[in-house]
Short mmCIF file of C-alpha atoms and ligand atoms in Angstrom, two decimals:
data_model
loop_
_atom_site.label_atom_id
_atom_site.label_comp_id
_atom_site.label_asym_id
_atom_site.label_seq_id
_atom_site.Cartn_x
_atom_site.Cartn_y
_atom_site.Cartn_z
CA MET A 1 -7.48 14.02 -11.96
CA LEU A 2 -10.17 16.61 -12.70
CA ARG A 3 -12.75 14.00 -13.41
CA LEU A 4 -12.11 12.25 -10.10
CA SER A 5 -12.46 15.58 -8.30
CA ALA A 6 -15.87 16.02 -9.78
CA VAL A 7 -16.85 12.51 -8.76
CA PHE A 8 -15.90 13.08 -5.17
CA VAL A 9 -17.61 16.44 -4.90
CA VAL A 10 -20.85 14.69 -5.80
CA ALA A 11 -20.16 12.14 -3.10
CA ALA A 12 -19.63 14.90 -0.55
CA ALA A 13 -22.94 16.45 -1.44
CA LEU A 14 -24.61 13.15 -0.76
CA SER A 15 -23.11 12.58 2.66
CA GLY A 16 -25.73 11.75 5.22
CA VAL A 17 -27.87 9.69 2.82
CA ALA A 18 -29.06 6.26 3.87
CA MET A 19 -26.41 3.85 5.15
CA GLY A 20 -25.52 0.79 3.12
CA ALA A 21 -27.04 -2.66 3.61
CA ASP A 22 -24.67 -3.53 6.40
CA SER A 23 -25.99 -1.96 9.60
CA ASP A 24 -22.37 -1.39 10.63
CA SER A 25 -21.71 0.49 7.41
CA MET A 26 -20.12 3.91 7.60
CA ARG A 27 -20.46 6.39 4.79
CA LEU A 28 -17.27 8.12 3.64
CA SER A 29 -17.44 11.15 1.36
CA ILE A 30 -14.27 12.81 0.15
CA ASN A 31 -14.36 16.40 -0.95
CA ALA A 32 -11.65 16.38 -3.58
CA GLY A 33 -12.88 19.72 -4.90
CA ASP A 34 -11.71 21.57 -1.79
CA PRO A 35 -8.16 20.31 -1.18
CA GLY A 36 -6.20 21.30 1.90
CA ALA A 37 -2.52 21.81 2.48
CA THR A 38 0.38 19.70 1.28
CA ILE A 39 1.25 16.93 3.73
CA ASP A 40 4.90 17.71 4.34
CA ARG A 41 7.06 14.61 3.92
CA HIS A 42 8.98 15.74 7.00
CA ILE A 43 6.08 14.67 9.26
CA PHE A 44 7.40 11.14 8.63
CA GLY A 45 10.72 11.96 10.28
CA GLN A 46 12.67 9.75 12.65
CA PHE A 47 14.45 10.43 15.92
CA ALA A 48 17.73 8.69 16.74
CA GLU A 49 19.36 9.49 20.07
CA HIS A 50 22.50 8.17 21.64
CA LEU A 51 20.39 6.05 23.92
CA GLY A 52 20.67 2.31 24.61
CA ARG A 53 21.06 0.36 21.38
CA GLY A 54 19.52 3.07 19.20
CA ILE A 55 22.76 4.17 17.54
CA TYR A 56 25.35 1.65 18.71
CA GLU A 57 24.34 -1.72 17.26
CA GLY A 58 21.14 -0.22 15.76
CA VAL A 59 22.97 1.90 13.17
CA TRP A 60 26.67 1.77 13.89
CA VAL A 61 28.55 -1.50 14.12
CA GLY A 62 31.95 -0.22 12.98
CA PRO A 63 33.81 -1.04 9.76
CA ASP A 64 35.44 -4.15 11.26
CA SER A 65 32.16 -5.76 12.31
CA LYS A 66 31.15 -9.12 10.88
CA ILE A 67 27.69 -7.59 10.41
CA PRO A 68 27.56 -6.41 6.77
CA ASN A 69 28.15 -2.68 6.76
CA THR A 70 29.24 0.27 4.68
CA ARG A 71 31.84 2.37 6.47
CA GLY A 72 30.53 1.02 9.80
CA ILE A 73 26.81 1.55 9.11
CA ARG A 74 24.77 -1.63 8.91
CA ASN A 75 23.46 -2.45 5.44
CA ASP A 76 20.26 -4.22 6.51
CA VAL A 77 19.09 -1.19 8.47
CA VAL A 78 19.94 1.19 5.61
CA ALA A 79 17.92 -0.93 3.16
CA ALA A 80 14.93 -1.06 5.49
CA LEU A 81 15.00 2.70 6.11
CA LYS A 82 15.35 3.50 2.41
CA ALA A 83 12.13 1.59 1.81
CA ILE A 84 10.20 3.96 4.10
CA LYS A 85 11.75 7.06 2.51
CA VAL A 86 12.85 8.62 5.77
CA PRO A 87 12.81 12.39 5.16
CA ASN A 88 14.97 13.45 8.13
CA VAL A 89 16.60 12.00 11.24
CA ARG A 90 16.75 14.10 14.40
CA TRP A 91 20.12 13.58 16.11
CA PRO A 92 22.00 13.33 18.55
CA GLY A 93 19.15 13.71 21.09
CA GLY A 94 16.93 14.28 23.14
CA CYS A 95 18.42 14.86 26.50
CA PHE A 96 21.75 13.56 25.14
CA ALA A 97 22.02 16.54 22.77
CA ASP A 98 22.25 19.08 25.60
CA GLU A 99 25.31 17.29 26.97
CA TYR A 100 26.90 16.51 23.61
CA HIS A 101 30.16 18.14 22.57
CA TRP A 102 30.59 17.64 18.83
CA ARG A 103 34.39 17.86 18.82
CA ASN A 104 34.49 14.56 20.72
CA GLY A 105 32.95 12.88 17.67
CA ILE A 106 35.27 13.92 14.84
CA GLY A 107 38.75 12.89 13.73
CA PRO A 108 40.56 9.57 13.92
CA MET A 109 38.61 6.94 15.86
CA ASP A 110 41.53 6.06 18.10
CA LYS A 111 41.80 9.67 19.22
CA ARG A 112 38.13 10.08 20.13
CA PRO A 113 37.58 10.28 23.88
CA ALA A 114 35.33 7.94 25.84
CA THR A 115 32.78 10.08 27.67
CA LEU A 116 29.68 9.33 29.72
CA ASN A 117 26.00 9.17 28.88
CA PRO A 118 24.50 10.10 32.26
CA ASN A 119 20.94 10.39 30.97
CA TRP A 120 20.69 6.88 29.64
CA GLY A 121 22.11 4.23 31.90
CA GLY A 122 25.36 6.04 32.68
CA VAL A 123 27.12 3.99 30.01
CA ILE A 124 30.31 4.90 28.18
CA GLU A 125 29.79 6.98 25.05
CA PRO A 126 32.60 5.95 22.69
CA ASN A 127 32.00 8.85 20.28
CA THR A 128 32.66 6.50 17.35
CA PHE A 129 29.42 7.70 15.77
CA GLY A 130 29.85 11.45 15.33
CA THR A 131 29.17 14.18 12.81
CA HIS A 132 30.69 12.51 9.72
CA GLU A 133 29.16 9.10 10.52
CA TYR A 134 25.73 10.75 10.96
CA MET A 135 26.04 12.57 7.65
CA ASP A 136 27.23 9.39 5.94
CA PHE A 137 24.25 7.51 7.40
CA LEU A 138 21.87 10.20 6.11
CA SER A 139 23.33 10.06 2.63
CA GLN A 140 23.08 6.25 2.64
CA ILE A 141 19.36 6.36 3.51
CA GLY A 142 18.60 9.51 1.50
CA ALA A 143 17.47 11.65 4.43
CA GLU A 144 18.06 15.25 5.49
CA ALA A 145 19.82 16.39 8.62
CA TYR A 146 17.91 17.51 11.71
CA LEU A 147 20.66 18.49 14.09
CA SER A 148 19.94 19.38 17.71
CA ILE A 149 22.50 21.77 19.21
CA ASN A 150 23.63 21.85 22.80
CA VAL A 151 22.03 24.83 24.52
CA GLY A 152 21.96 23.20 27.99
CA SER A 153 25.64 22.63 28.74
CA GLY A 154 27.25 24.05 25.60
CA THR A 155 28.06 27.55 24.48
CA PRO A 156 26.96 29.70 21.52
CA ALA A 157 30.55 29.57 20.27
CA GLU A 158 30.59 25.75 20.28
CA ALA A 159 27.30 25.64 18.34
CA ALA A 160 28.48 28.36 15.90
CA ASP A 161 31.71 26.42 15.29
CA TRP A 162 29.80 23.20 14.63
CA LEU A 163 27.65 24.94 12.00
CA GLU A 164 30.68 26.56 10.40
CA TYR A 165 32.52 23.21 10.41
CA LEU A 166 29.52 21.59 8.69
CA THR A 167 28.40 24.22 6.21
CA THR A 168 31.06 26.65 5.05
CA ALA A 169 32.70 26.37 1.64
CA GLN A 170 35.28 29.03 2.50
CA PRO A 171 38.79 27.80 3.37
CA THR A 172 38.49 28.51 7.11
CA ALA A 173 40.39 26.53 9.69
CA LEU A 174 37.22 24.60 10.52
CA ALA A 175 36.47 23.87 6.85
CA LYS A 176 40.04 22.60 6.42
CA GLN A 177 39.59 20.38 9.45
CA ARG A 178 36.38 18.99 7.91
CA ALA A 179 38.23 18.32 4.66
CA ALA A 180 41.08 16.63 6.56
CA ASN A 181 38.44 14.46 8.18
CA GLY A 182 37.24 13.31 4.78
CA HIS A 183 34.61 15.78 3.55
CA PRO A 184 35.87 18.78 1.59
CA GLU A 185 32.37 19.70 0.37
CA PRO A 186 30.14 21.56 2.78
CA TYR A 187 27.30 19.55 4.25
CA LYS A 188 23.61 20.53 4.17
CA VAL A 189 21.74 21.02 7.42
CA ASP A 190 18.03 21.19 6.74
CA LEU A 191 16.69 21.49 10.30
CA LEU A 192 18.37 22.85 13.41
CA GLY A 193 16.88 22.29 16.87
CA ILE A 194 17.94 25.06 19.27
CA GLY A 195 18.04 23.02 22.47
CA ASN A 196 15.87 20.12 23.57
CA GLU A 197 13.25 20.25 26.31
CA SER A 198 14.94 23.30 27.80
CA TRP A 199 12.15 23.32 30.39
CA GLY A 200 13.39 19.91 31.60
CA CYS A 201 16.55 17.91 30.90
CA GLY A 202 17.79 20.75 28.64
CA GLY A 203 18.51 23.10 31.54
CA SER A 204 15.24 23.63 33.47
CA MET A 205 15.00 27.12 31.99
CA THR A 206 12.09 29.45 32.52
CA PRO A 207 10.39 30.50 29.27
CA ASP A 208 11.93 33.98 29.47
CA TYR A 209 15.41 32.67 30.13
CA TYR A 210 15.09 30.23 27.22
CA VAL A 211 13.93 33.02 24.89
CA SER A 212 17.04 35.06 25.75
CA GLN A 213 19.20 32.00 24.92
CA LEU A 214 17.20 31.31 21.76
CA LYS A 215 17.94 34.79 20.42
CA ILE A 216 21.68 34.26 20.94
CA TYR A 217 21.84 30.78 19.39
CA ALA A 218 19.48 31.63 16.53
CA ARG A 219 21.83 34.46 15.61
CA TYR A 220 25.21 32.77 15.90
CA ALA A 221 24.50 29.16 14.83
CA ARG A 222 24.67 30.21 11.20
CA ASN A 223 24.18 28.17 8.07
CA TYR A 224 26.85 29.08 5.50
CA ASN A 225 25.58 26.73 2.78
CA ALA A 226 23.68 29.19 0.61
CA SER A 227 22.46 26.43 -1.70
CA HIS A 228 20.48 24.82 1.09
CA PRO A 229 18.46 26.96 3.52
CA MET A 230 18.37 25.80 7.14
CA ARG A 231 15.21 25.98 9.25
CA ARG A 232 15.65 26.70 12.95
CA ILE A 233 13.31 25.12 15.48
CA ALA A 234 12.85 26.61 18.95
CA VAL A 235 12.03 24.54 21.99
CA GLY A 236 8.29 24.63 22.56
CA PRO A 237 5.77 23.01 24.83
CA ASP A 238 5.80 19.90 26.90
CA THR A 239 2.38 18.35 26.33
CA SER A 240 -0.32 20.82 27.43
CA GLU A 241 1.98 23.36 29.14
CA THR A 242 1.61 26.54 27.09
CA SER A 243 4.10 28.98 28.65
CA TYR A 244 6.89 28.15 26.17
CA THR A 245 4.49 28.41 23.23
CA GLU A 246 3.37 31.87 24.39
CA ALA A 247 6.86 33.14 25.21
CA VAL A 248 8.53 31.90 22.01
CA MET A 249 5.71 33.06 19.71
CA ALA A 250 5.46 36.46 21.44
CA ALA A 251 9.24 36.87 21.02
CA TRP A 252 8.98 35.82 17.35
CA LYS A 253 6.25 38.36 16.70
CA SER A 254 8.43 41.19 17.99
CA LYS A 255 11.69 39.80 16.55
CA THR A 256 14.28 42.14 15.13
CA TRP A 257 16.52 41.79 12.09
CA ALA A 258 19.07 40.10 14.33
CA TRP A 259 17.44 36.71 14.82
CA ASP A 260 14.66 34.47 13.55
CA ILE A 261 13.20 30.98 13.77
CA GLU A 262 11.14 28.98 11.32
CA GLY A 263 9.59 26.41 13.68
CA ILE A 264 8.70 25.55 17.26
CA SER A 265 8.66 22.07 18.72
CA LEU A 266 6.07 20.08 20.67
CA HIS A 267 6.80 16.85 22.57
CA TYR A 268 3.95 14.54 23.47
CA TYR A 269 4.15 10.85 24.21
CA THR A 270 1.29 8.37 24.39
CA VAL A 271 1.68 7.50 28.03
CA VAL A 272 -1.01 7.14 30.65
CA LYS A 273 1.07 8.34 33.58
CA TRP A 274 4.70 8.75 34.51
CA PRO A 275 6.71 6.60 34.98
CA PRO A 276 5.35 4.51 32.11
CA ALA A 277 3.89 1.33 33.53
CA PHE A 278 1.67 -0.03 30.75
CA LYS A 279 2.91 -3.31 29.34
CA ALA A 280 3.94 -3.45 25.70
CA THR A 281 2.59 -6.98 25.31
CA GLY A 282 0.19 -9.20 27.24
CA PHE A 283 -2.40 -6.46 27.70
CA GLY A 284 -6.18 -6.51 27.34
CA GLU A 285 -8.79 -4.29 25.72
CA THR A 286 -8.88 -1.83 28.60
CA GLU A 287 -5.17 -1.07 28.21
CA TYR A 288 -5.68 -0.93 24.45
CA ALA A 289 -8.52 1.58 24.68
CA THR A 290 -6.67 3.62 27.33
CA MET A 291 -3.61 4.01 25.13
CA LEU A 292 -5.70 4.91 22.09
CA ASN A 293 -7.53 7.49 24.14
CA SER A 294 -4.19 8.94 25.26
CA THR A 295 -3.01 9.04 21.63
CA ARG A 296 -6.13 10.93 20.61
CA ARG A 297 -5.08 13.70 22.97
CA MET A 298 -2.63 14.75 20.25
CA GLU A 299 -5.57 16.43 18.45
CA GLU A 300 -6.49 18.48 21.51
CA LEU A 301 -2.83 19.49 22.06
CA LEU A 302 -2.36 20.52 18.46
CA GLN A 303 -5.47 22.63 18.61
CA ALA A 304 -4.35 24.34 21.82
CA HIS A 305 -0.80 25.14 20.65
CA ILE A 306 -1.85 26.02 17.12
CA GLY A 307 -4.45 28.36 18.63
CA ILE A 308 -1.67 30.25 20.41
CA MET A 309 0.50 30.25 17.29
CA ASP A 310 -2.41 31.58 15.20
CA LYS A 311 -2.70 34.50 17.61
CA TYR A 312 0.87 35.63 16.89
CA ASP A 313 1.24 34.22 13.39
CA PRO A 314 -2.07 34.02 11.53
CA GLN A 315 -0.25 33.54 8.24
CA LYS A 316 1.24 30.29 9.53
CA LYS A 317 4.82 31.17 8.76
CA VAL A 318 6.18 29.36 11.78
CA PHE A 319 5.64 25.62 11.64
CA LEU A 320 4.96 23.22 14.48
CA SER A 321 7.44 20.37 14.76
CA VAL A 322 6.14 17.44 16.79
CA ASP A 323 9.66 16.16 17.08
CA GLU A 324 9.08 13.59 19.82
CA TRP A 325 5.97 11.44 19.70
CA GLY A 326 5.02 7.80 20.15
CA ALA A 327 4.03 5.23 22.74
CA TRP A 328 6.15 5.02 25.86
CA MET A 329 5.55 1.81 27.76
CA ALA A 330 7.16 -0.08 30.63
CA ALA A 331 10.60 -1.31 29.62
CA THR A 332 11.01 -4.90 28.45
CA PRO A 333 11.68 -6.95 31.60
CA GLY A 334 15.38 -7.74 31.88
CA SER A 335 16.48 -5.01 29.45
CA PRO A 336 19.28 -2.70 30.65
CA GLN A 337 18.18 0.15 32.89
CA GLY A 338 17.78 3.42 30.96
CA PHE A 339 17.78 1.77 27.52
CA LEU A 340 14.00 2.32 27.00
CA GLU A 341 13.47 -0.97 25.17
CA GLN A 342 9.88 -2.03 24.57
CA GLN A 343 8.06 -4.45 22.27
CA ASN A 344 5.87 -3.13 19.46
CA SER A 345 2.42 -4.58 18.81
CA GLN A 346 -0.56 -4.08 16.56
CA ARG A 347 -1.64 -1.46 19.08
CA ASP A 348 1.52 0.51 18.21
CA ALA A 349 0.63 0.32 14.53
CA ILE A 350 -2.75 1.84 15.31
CA ILE A 351 -1.16 4.52 17.53
CA ALA A 352 1.27 5.41 14.74
CA ALA A 353 -1.48 5.68 12.13
CA LEU A 354 -3.70 7.78 14.40
CA ASN A 355 -0.87 10.21 15.06
CA LEU A 356 0.11 10.49 11.40
CA ASN A 357 -3.52 11.11 10.43
CA THR A 358 -3.74 13.81 13.11
CA PHE A 359 -0.60 15.57 11.86
CA ALA A 360 -1.93 15.47 8.29
CA ARG A 361 -5.21 17.03 9.38
CA HIS A 362 -3.12 20.00 10.54
CA ALA A 363 -0.80 19.95 7.52
CA ASP A 364 -0.93 23.73 7.18
CA ARG A 365 0.85 24.09 10.55
CA VAL A 366 2.46 20.74 11.39
CA ARG A 367 5.29 20.44 8.90
CA VAL A 368 7.81 18.35 10.81
CA ALA A 369 7.37 15.38 13.19
CA ASN A 370 9.72 12.71 14.50
CA ILE A 371 8.66 9.42 16.03
CA ALA A 372 10.61 8.40 19.12
CA GLN A 373 12.69 6.49 18.30
CA MET A 374 14.00 4.90 15.12
CA ILE A 375 15.69 1.67 16.29
CA ASN A 376 15.60 -0.42 19.48
CA VAL A 377 14.23 2.46 21.58
CA LEU A 378 10.60 3.27 22.56
CA GLN A 379 8.18 2.96 19.58
CA ALA A 380 10.81 1.71 17.17
CA MET A 381 10.64 0.88 13.48
CA ILE A 382 13.34 -1.73 13.74
CA PHE A 383 14.77 -4.11 16.33
CA THR A 384 18.22 -5.58 16.05
CA ASP A 385 19.85 -8.45 17.87
CA GLN A 386 23.45 -8.44 16.81
CA GLU A 387 23.40 -9.57 13.17
CA LYS A 388 19.61 -10.06 13.09
CA MET A 389 17.08 -7.35 12.18
CA LEU A 390 13.32 -7.28 12.62
CA LEU A 391 10.64 -4.92 11.29
CA THR A 392 7.94 -3.85 13.75
CA PRO A 393 4.24 -3.20 13.12
CA THR A 394 5.04 0.54 13.35
CA TYR A 395 7.58 0.14 10.52
CA HIS A 396 4.87 -1.37 8.33
CA VAL A 397 2.62 1.66 8.90
CA PHE A 398 5.42 4.03 7.88
CA ARG A 399 5.99 1.95 4.72
CA MET A 400 2.30 1.84 3.87
CA TYR A 401 2.03 5.63 4.35
CA VAL A 402 4.81 6.52 1.86
CA PRO A 403 2.23 7.64 -0.77
CA PHE A 404 1.08 10.37 1.62
CA GLN A 405 4.50 12.04 1.63
CA GLY A 406 4.01 15.34 -0.19
CA ALA A 407 0.41 14.51 -1.14
CA THR A 408 -2.42 17.04 -0.84
CA TYR A 409 -4.81 16.64 2.07
CA LEU A 410 -8.46 16.09 1.09
CA PRO A 411 -11.26 16.87 3.52
CA TYR A 412 -13.89 14.22 4.11
CA THR A 413 -16.98 13.42 6.10
CA LEU A 414 -17.54 10.07 7.74
CA SER A 415 -20.84 9.04 9.21
CA GLY A 416 -21.23 6.00 11.38
CA ARG A 417 -20.60 4.37 14.69
CA THR A 418 -18.13 4.91 17.46
CA TYR A 419 -15.89 2.52 19.33
CA LYS A 420 -16.81 2.28 23.00
CA HIS A 421 -15.01 0.49 25.77
CA GLY A 422 -15.57 1.21 29.44
CA GLU A 423 -15.30 4.95 30.04
CA PHE A 424 -13.92 5.57 26.52
CA GLU A 425 -15.78 6.43 23.37
CA MET A 426 -14.02 7.44 20.13
CA PRO A 427 -14.74 7.42 16.39
CA GLY A 428 -14.87 3.83 15.17
CA VAL A 429 -12.75 4.59 12.11
CA ASP A 430 -10.10 7.28 11.60
CA VAL A 431 -9.40 8.42 8.03
CA LEU A 432 -6.76 10.21 6.03
CA ALA A 433 -7.52 11.08 2.41
CA ALA A 434 -5.02 12.69 0.05
CA ARG A 435 -4.19 13.13 -3.61
CA ASP A 436 -0.66 12.44 -4.79
CA ALA A 437 1.29 14.39 -7.42
CA LYS A 438 0.01 12.10 -10.18
CA GLY A 439 -3.60 12.76 -9.22
CA LYS A 440 -4.21 9.41 -7.54
CA VAL A 441 -6.41 9.50 -4.43
CA TRP A 442 -5.17 7.54 -1.41
CA LEU A 443 -7.05 6.58 1.73
CA ALA A 444 -5.66 5.44 5.06
CA LEU A 445 -8.32 3.89 7.24
CA VAL A 446 -7.83 2.86 10.85
CA ASN A 447 -10.48 0.60 12.37
CA LEU A 448 -10.04 1.26 16.06
CA ASP A 449 -12.58 -1.33 17.22
CA PRO A 450 -10.90 -4.64 18.08
CA GLY A 451 -14.26 -6.45 18.13
CA ARG A 452 -15.97 -5.45 14.88
CA THR A 453 -15.31 -5.26 11.18
CA ALA A 454 -16.06 -1.83 9.74
CA SER A 455 -17.70 -1.47 6.36
CA ILE A 456 -16.80 1.79 4.66
CA ASP A 457 -19.30 2.63 1.97
CA LEU A 458 -17.76 4.89 -0.65
CA GLY A 459 -21.21 5.37 -2.13
CA ALA A 460 -22.91 4.37 -5.35
CA ALA A 461 -22.93 7.98 -6.50
CA SER A 462 -19.17 8.21 -6.38
CA ILE A 463 -18.90 5.16 -8.56
CA ASN A 464 -21.48 5.96 -11.21
CA GLN A 465 -21.47 9.70 -11.60
CA GLY A 466 -19.67 11.51 -14.41
CA GLY A 467 -17.25 10.00 -16.85
CA ALA A 468 -14.86 8.53 -14.30
CA LYS A 469 -15.87 5.31 -12.62
CA LEU A 470 -14.49 4.29 -9.29
CA SER A 471 -13.70 0.71 -10.13
CA ARG A 472 -11.35 -0.49 -7.45
CA ALA A 473 -9.68 0.24 -4.12
CA ARG A 474 -6.35 -1.51 -3.94
CA GLY A 475 -3.54 -1.52 -1.43
CA GLU A 476 -2.56 -3.21 1.80
CA THR A 477 -4.02 -3.89 5.20
CA LEU A 478 -2.14 -4.45 8.44
CA ILE A 479 -3.99 -6.97 10.53
CA ALA A 480 -2.93 -9.14 13.43
CA PRO A 481 -4.23 -12.19 15.27
CA LYS A 482 -4.62 -10.12 18.45
CA ILE A 483 -4.27 -6.49 19.52
CA ASP A 484 -1.08 -7.35 21.39
CA SER A 485 0.42 -9.48 18.60
CA VAL A 486 4.06 -8.64 17.99
CA ASN A 487 6.83 -9.64 15.61
CA THR A 488 9.71 -11.56 17.05
CA PHE A 489 13.01 -12.83 15.65
CA ALA A 490 11.44 -16.32 15.76
CA ALA A 491 8.17 -15.18 14.12
CA PRO A 492 8.94 -12.00 12.18
CA GLY A 493 5.79 -11.98 10.03
CA THR A 494 3.06 -12.25 12.66
CA VAL A 495 2.06 -8.63 12.01
CA SER A 496 2.68 -7.82 8.37
CA PRO A 497 0.69 -6.12 5.60
CA LYS A 498 -1.56 -8.22 3.40
CA PRO A 499 -2.90 -7.27 -0.04
CA PHE A 500 -6.27 -5.51 0.00
CA ASP A 501 -8.48 -5.36 -3.09
CA ALA A 502 -12.09 -4.18 -3.21
CA ARG A 503 -14.32 -3.88 -6.27
CA PRO A 504 -17.84 -2.55 -6.58
CA SER A 505 -20.65 -4.92 -5.84
CA GLY A 506 -24.33 -4.12 -6.36
CA GLY A 507 -23.36 -0.60 -7.40
CA ALA A 508 -21.48 0.20 -4.22
CA LEU A 509 -17.81 0.11 -3.35
CA VAL A 510 -17.55 -1.05 0.23
CA LEU A 511 -14.26 -1.47 2.06
CA LYS A 512 -14.35 -4.14 4.78
CA LEU A 513 -11.83 -3.25 7.45
CA ALA A 514 -10.78 -5.97 9.83
CA PRO A 515 -11.02 -5.25 13.58
CA ALA A 516 -8.07 -3.19 14.91
CA SER A 517 -6.47 -2.76 11.50
CA VAL A 518 -4.72 -0.16 9.39
CA THR A 519 -5.52 -0.11 5.67
CA VAL A 520 -4.03 2.02 2.91
CA VAL A 521 -5.60 1.95 -0.55
CA ALA A 522 -5.39 3.82 -3.81
CA LEU A 523 -8.69 4.51 -5.53
CA GLU A 524 -8.84 3.53 -9.18
O1 AHR B 601 12.98 10.00 23.82
C1 AHR B 601 13.51 9.87 25.10
C2 AHR B 601 13.62 11.20 25.81
O2 AHR B 601 12.34 11.74 26.01
C3 AHR B 601 14.37 12.31 25.10
O3 AHR B 601 15.73 12.23 25.28
C4 AHR B 601 13.82 13.53 25.76
O4 AHR B 601 13.86 14.66 24.93
C5 AHR B 601 12.40 13.15 26.15
O5 AHR B 601 12.10 13.49 27.43
#
């Protein structure tokens, strides 16, 4: 590990030297001697709301289903999610969370009431997937709980009871009820969202009103499981609106012994304007570049909100949780109203990688993030059609990025060309470099340009200097026939990772990145 560090420091010192033989060559220098923060595995979190076919059919089919399942949770989906090492799943919403009453979702199935889901199509909510099913699902996939409590239409007492029901080991009435419902041991709740979009569907609260609610809920929604600390996340900004960020952080700075939070949330979707009208398939380069440009706004938003947080919390104690992000496109024609179903193309893969790289660049502050949403909704990992399951291009990015979970961010410099289309100009290649716990250096490289291969020159110096030789860059690349290529149940492998293997030639290690591709390699 030490020897590789030395190698890369030399490369950094040489950044800006002559480009390689290929005129399109870009010079990448990684400064392994000046590592940044740990990339929290929780930035690879998922979001699963009671919305459309996200939970029902996507996760829950019921124990009597002919679809193979374990206690009602489909086995194919569990296996696919285990492979991407999902760190946490935010549940039960979204807007749904602020109208959710947890007692409807516990106890015998035949006693659970049918309620309504007014936010998402006005459909019946059967409440067959509730607290115990969610916790069972998490244990099957190996993820932590990120519970969102109802601040909009609930009460502090209801939230406090839910937390006591979940987390106490004492023989209280609620703990006995939990045991009677099949789980004597207390559960662990890692993350607790105190409301959702309280400036919007969560109650249209002013920042000051929300802060007064936050103090109440942060005090009474207690975690009783001493073996597992719970981190509370306040509602924060919608996109560029800063009033919640200011109000919550100012309140945190002058907090008393009686309440606290550990995080604040940001929601930002890649969407050009509301309502979302961009097509998920059948688009051209202008729509491609427009969506990438919208995605790149995440950097600007992080800088703005982190700037405010730094003012109140220079030691970066409070983390930023980007707990709703992703591309929001026009719904698939013919899909049920309010179900937010959309296809997922190579463009989505690029959008996912750009966002993940952006979060990692701010690893010292962004410590939780949740893509919206896990299955069948918005920028999904997985589509289901009854017994069939399909992995999307976005899923493949999450799988390829597993080595970055918990790795240490490495700064880099990249010289070279930009990608231009119409009014837009952006860096031609976006990079994430990190070192894993075993000392291996990983690169994620996104070639944004759909018209040109990018040649990334890792430099002769980095190969030949010192005792360690950089002999190979090996991993996978996600390429597609077209920028709007998608996977379908009939053709599930159209967009899928291919092996990538580069070795030095003529003293230089050059990585050739296909147009509009995502590549993840380990350096050997
Ligand atoms: O992800 C869909 C919805 O978008 C969520 O319910 C809400 O929080 C956001 O506005």
